[in-house]
mmCIF file with all atom_site columns, C-alpha atoms in Angstrom:
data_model
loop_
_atom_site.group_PDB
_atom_site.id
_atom_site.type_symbol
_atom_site.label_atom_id
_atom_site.label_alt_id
_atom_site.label_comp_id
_atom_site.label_asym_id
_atom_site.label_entity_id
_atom_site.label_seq_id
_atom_site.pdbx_PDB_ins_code
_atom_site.Cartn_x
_atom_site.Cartn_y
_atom_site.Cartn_z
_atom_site.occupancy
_atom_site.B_iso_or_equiv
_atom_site.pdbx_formal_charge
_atom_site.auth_seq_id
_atom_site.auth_comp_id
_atom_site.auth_asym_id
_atom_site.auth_atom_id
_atom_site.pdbx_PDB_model_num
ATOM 1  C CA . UNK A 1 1  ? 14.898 29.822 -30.602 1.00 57.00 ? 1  UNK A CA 1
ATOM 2  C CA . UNK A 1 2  ? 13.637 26.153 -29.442 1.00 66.00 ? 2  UNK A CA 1
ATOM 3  C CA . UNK A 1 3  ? 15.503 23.317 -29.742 1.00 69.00 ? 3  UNK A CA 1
ATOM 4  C CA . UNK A 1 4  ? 14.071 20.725 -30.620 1.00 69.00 ? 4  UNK A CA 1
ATOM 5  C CA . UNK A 1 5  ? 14.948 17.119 -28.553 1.00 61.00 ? 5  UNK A CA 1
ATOM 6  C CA . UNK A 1 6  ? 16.783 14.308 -29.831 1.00 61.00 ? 6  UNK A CA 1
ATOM 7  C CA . UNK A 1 7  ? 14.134 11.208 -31.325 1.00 58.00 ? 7  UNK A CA 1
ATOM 8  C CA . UNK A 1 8  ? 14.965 9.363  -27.820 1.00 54.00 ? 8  UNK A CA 1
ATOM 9  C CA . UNK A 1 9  ? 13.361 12.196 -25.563 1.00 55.00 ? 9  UNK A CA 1
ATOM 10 C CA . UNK A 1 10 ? 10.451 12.584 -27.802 1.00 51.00 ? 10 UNK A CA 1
ATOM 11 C CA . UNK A 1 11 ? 9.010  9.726  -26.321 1.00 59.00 ? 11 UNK A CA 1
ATOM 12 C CA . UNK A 1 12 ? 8.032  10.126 -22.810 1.00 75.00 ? 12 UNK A CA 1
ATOM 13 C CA . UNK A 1 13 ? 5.109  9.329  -20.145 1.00 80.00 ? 13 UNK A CA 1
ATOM 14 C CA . UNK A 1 14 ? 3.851  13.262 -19.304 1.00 84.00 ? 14 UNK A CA 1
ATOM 15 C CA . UNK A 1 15 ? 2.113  13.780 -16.247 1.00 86.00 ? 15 UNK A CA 1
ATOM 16 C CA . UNK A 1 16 ? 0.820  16.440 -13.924 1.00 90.00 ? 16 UNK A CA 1
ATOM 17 C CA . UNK A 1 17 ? -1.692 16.201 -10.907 1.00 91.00 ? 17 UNK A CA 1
ATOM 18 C CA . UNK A 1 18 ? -5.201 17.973 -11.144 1.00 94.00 ? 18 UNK A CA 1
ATOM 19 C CA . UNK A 1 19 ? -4.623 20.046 -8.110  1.00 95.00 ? 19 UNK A CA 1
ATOM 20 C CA . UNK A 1 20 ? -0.921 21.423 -9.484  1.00 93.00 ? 20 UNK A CA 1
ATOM 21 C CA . UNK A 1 21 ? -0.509 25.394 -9.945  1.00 94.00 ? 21 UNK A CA 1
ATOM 22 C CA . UNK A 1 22 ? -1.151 26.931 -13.281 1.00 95.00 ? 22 UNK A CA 1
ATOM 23 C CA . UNK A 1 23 ? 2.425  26.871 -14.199 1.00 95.00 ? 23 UNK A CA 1
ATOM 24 C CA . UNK A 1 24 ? 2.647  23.424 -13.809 1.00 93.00 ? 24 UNK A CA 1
ATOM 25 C CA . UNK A 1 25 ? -0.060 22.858 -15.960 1.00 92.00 ? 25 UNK A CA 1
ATOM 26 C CA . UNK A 1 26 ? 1.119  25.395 -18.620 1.00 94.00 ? 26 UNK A CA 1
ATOM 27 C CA . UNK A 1 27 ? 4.673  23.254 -18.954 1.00 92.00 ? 27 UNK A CA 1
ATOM 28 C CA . UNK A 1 28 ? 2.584  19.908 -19.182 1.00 90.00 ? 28 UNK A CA 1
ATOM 29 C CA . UNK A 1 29 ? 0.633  21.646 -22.109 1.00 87.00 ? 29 UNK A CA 1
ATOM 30 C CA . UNK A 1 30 ? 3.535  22.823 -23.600 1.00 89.00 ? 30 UNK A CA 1
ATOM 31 C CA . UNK A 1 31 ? 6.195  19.634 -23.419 1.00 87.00 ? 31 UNK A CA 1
ATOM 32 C CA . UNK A 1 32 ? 3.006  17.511 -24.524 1.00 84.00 ? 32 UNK A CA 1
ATOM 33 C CA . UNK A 1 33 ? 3.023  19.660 -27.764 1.00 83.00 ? 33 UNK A CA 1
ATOM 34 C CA . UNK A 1 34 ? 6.697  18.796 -28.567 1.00 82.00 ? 34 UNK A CA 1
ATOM 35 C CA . UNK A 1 35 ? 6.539  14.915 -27.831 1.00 79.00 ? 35 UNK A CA 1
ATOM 36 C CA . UNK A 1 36 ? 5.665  13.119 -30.777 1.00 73.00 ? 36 UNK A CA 1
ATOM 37 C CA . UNK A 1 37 ? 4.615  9.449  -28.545 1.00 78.00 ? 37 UNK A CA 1
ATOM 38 C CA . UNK A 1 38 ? 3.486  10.972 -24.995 1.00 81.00 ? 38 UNK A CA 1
ATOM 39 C CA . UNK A 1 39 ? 1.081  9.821  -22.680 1.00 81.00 ? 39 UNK A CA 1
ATOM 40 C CA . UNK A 1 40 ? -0.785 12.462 -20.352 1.00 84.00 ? 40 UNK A CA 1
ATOM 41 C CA . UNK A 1 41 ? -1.698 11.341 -17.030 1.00 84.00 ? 41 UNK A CA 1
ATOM 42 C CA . UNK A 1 42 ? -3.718 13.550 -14.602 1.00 88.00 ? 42 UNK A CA 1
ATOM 43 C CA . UNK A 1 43 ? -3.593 12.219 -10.985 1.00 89.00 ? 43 UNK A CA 1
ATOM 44 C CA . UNK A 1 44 ? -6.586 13.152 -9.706  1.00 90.00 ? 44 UNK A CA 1
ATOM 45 C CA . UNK A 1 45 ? -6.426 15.565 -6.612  1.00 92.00 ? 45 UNK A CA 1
ATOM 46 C CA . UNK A 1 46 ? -3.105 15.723 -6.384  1.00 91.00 ? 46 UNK A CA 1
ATOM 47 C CA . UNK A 1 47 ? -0.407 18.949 -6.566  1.00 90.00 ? 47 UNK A CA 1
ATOM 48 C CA . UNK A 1 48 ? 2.689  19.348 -7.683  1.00 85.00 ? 48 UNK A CA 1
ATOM 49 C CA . UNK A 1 49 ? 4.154  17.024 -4.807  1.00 88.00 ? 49 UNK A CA 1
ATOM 50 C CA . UNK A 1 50 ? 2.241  14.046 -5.796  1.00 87.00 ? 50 UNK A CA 1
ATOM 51 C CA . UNK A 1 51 ? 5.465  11.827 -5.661  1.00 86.00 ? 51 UNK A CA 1
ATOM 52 C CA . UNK A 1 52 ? 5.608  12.783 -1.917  1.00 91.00 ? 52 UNK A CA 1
ATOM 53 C CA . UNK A 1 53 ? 1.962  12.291 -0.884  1.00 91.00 ? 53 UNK A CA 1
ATOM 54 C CA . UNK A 1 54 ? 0.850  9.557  -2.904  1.00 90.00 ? 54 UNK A CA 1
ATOM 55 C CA . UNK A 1 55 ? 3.999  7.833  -4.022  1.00 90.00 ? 55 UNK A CA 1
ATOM 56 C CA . UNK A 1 56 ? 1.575  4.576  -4.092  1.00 92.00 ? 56 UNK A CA 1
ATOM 57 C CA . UNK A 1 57 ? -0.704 6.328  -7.242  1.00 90.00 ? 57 UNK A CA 1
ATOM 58 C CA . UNK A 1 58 ? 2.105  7.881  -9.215  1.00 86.00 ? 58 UNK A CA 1
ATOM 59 C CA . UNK A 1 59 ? 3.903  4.381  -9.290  1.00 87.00 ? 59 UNK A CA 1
ATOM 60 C CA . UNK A 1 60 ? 0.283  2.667  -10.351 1.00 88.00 ? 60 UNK A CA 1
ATOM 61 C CA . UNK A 1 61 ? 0.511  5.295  -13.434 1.00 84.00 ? 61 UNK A CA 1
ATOM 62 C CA . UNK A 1 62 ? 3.708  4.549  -14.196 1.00 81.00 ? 62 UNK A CA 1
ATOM 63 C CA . UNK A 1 63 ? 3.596  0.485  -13.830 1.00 82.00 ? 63 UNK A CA 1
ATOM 64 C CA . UNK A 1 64 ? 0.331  0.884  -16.087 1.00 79.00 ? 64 UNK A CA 1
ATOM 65 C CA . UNK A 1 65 ? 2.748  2.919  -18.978 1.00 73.00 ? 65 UNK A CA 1
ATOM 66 C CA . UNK A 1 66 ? 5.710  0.474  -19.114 1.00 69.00 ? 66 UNK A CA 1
ATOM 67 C CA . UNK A 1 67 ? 3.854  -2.883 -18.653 1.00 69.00 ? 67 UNK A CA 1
#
């Protein structure tokens, strides 16, 4: 059985790149479905290692979420 998280991990910025395996999308789905405040953000073109190869667009997403 699922657990579900505690209120302070419910909120959370969710994101996955466009290019990122199937698997990777299917957990971005699926944790999207259990956070009650998320934001989805799709980096366009990027894999799973977009935090390696465009360190400069994830941070853009990310500034754009907490400012």
């Amino acid at each position: 059985r699922a657990m579900d998280p505690p209120p302070l991990m419910r909120t959370a910025p969710v994101g996955v790149g466009s290019a990122s395996p199937a698997w990777a999308h299917d957990i971005t789905t699926e944790l999207s479905g259990v956070l009650t405040n998320q934001t989805l953000a799709v980096l366009d073109g990027q894999g799973h290692d977009a935090i390696n190869q465009a360190p400069e667009l994830l941070l853009t997403q990310l500034t754009g979420l907490f400012s």
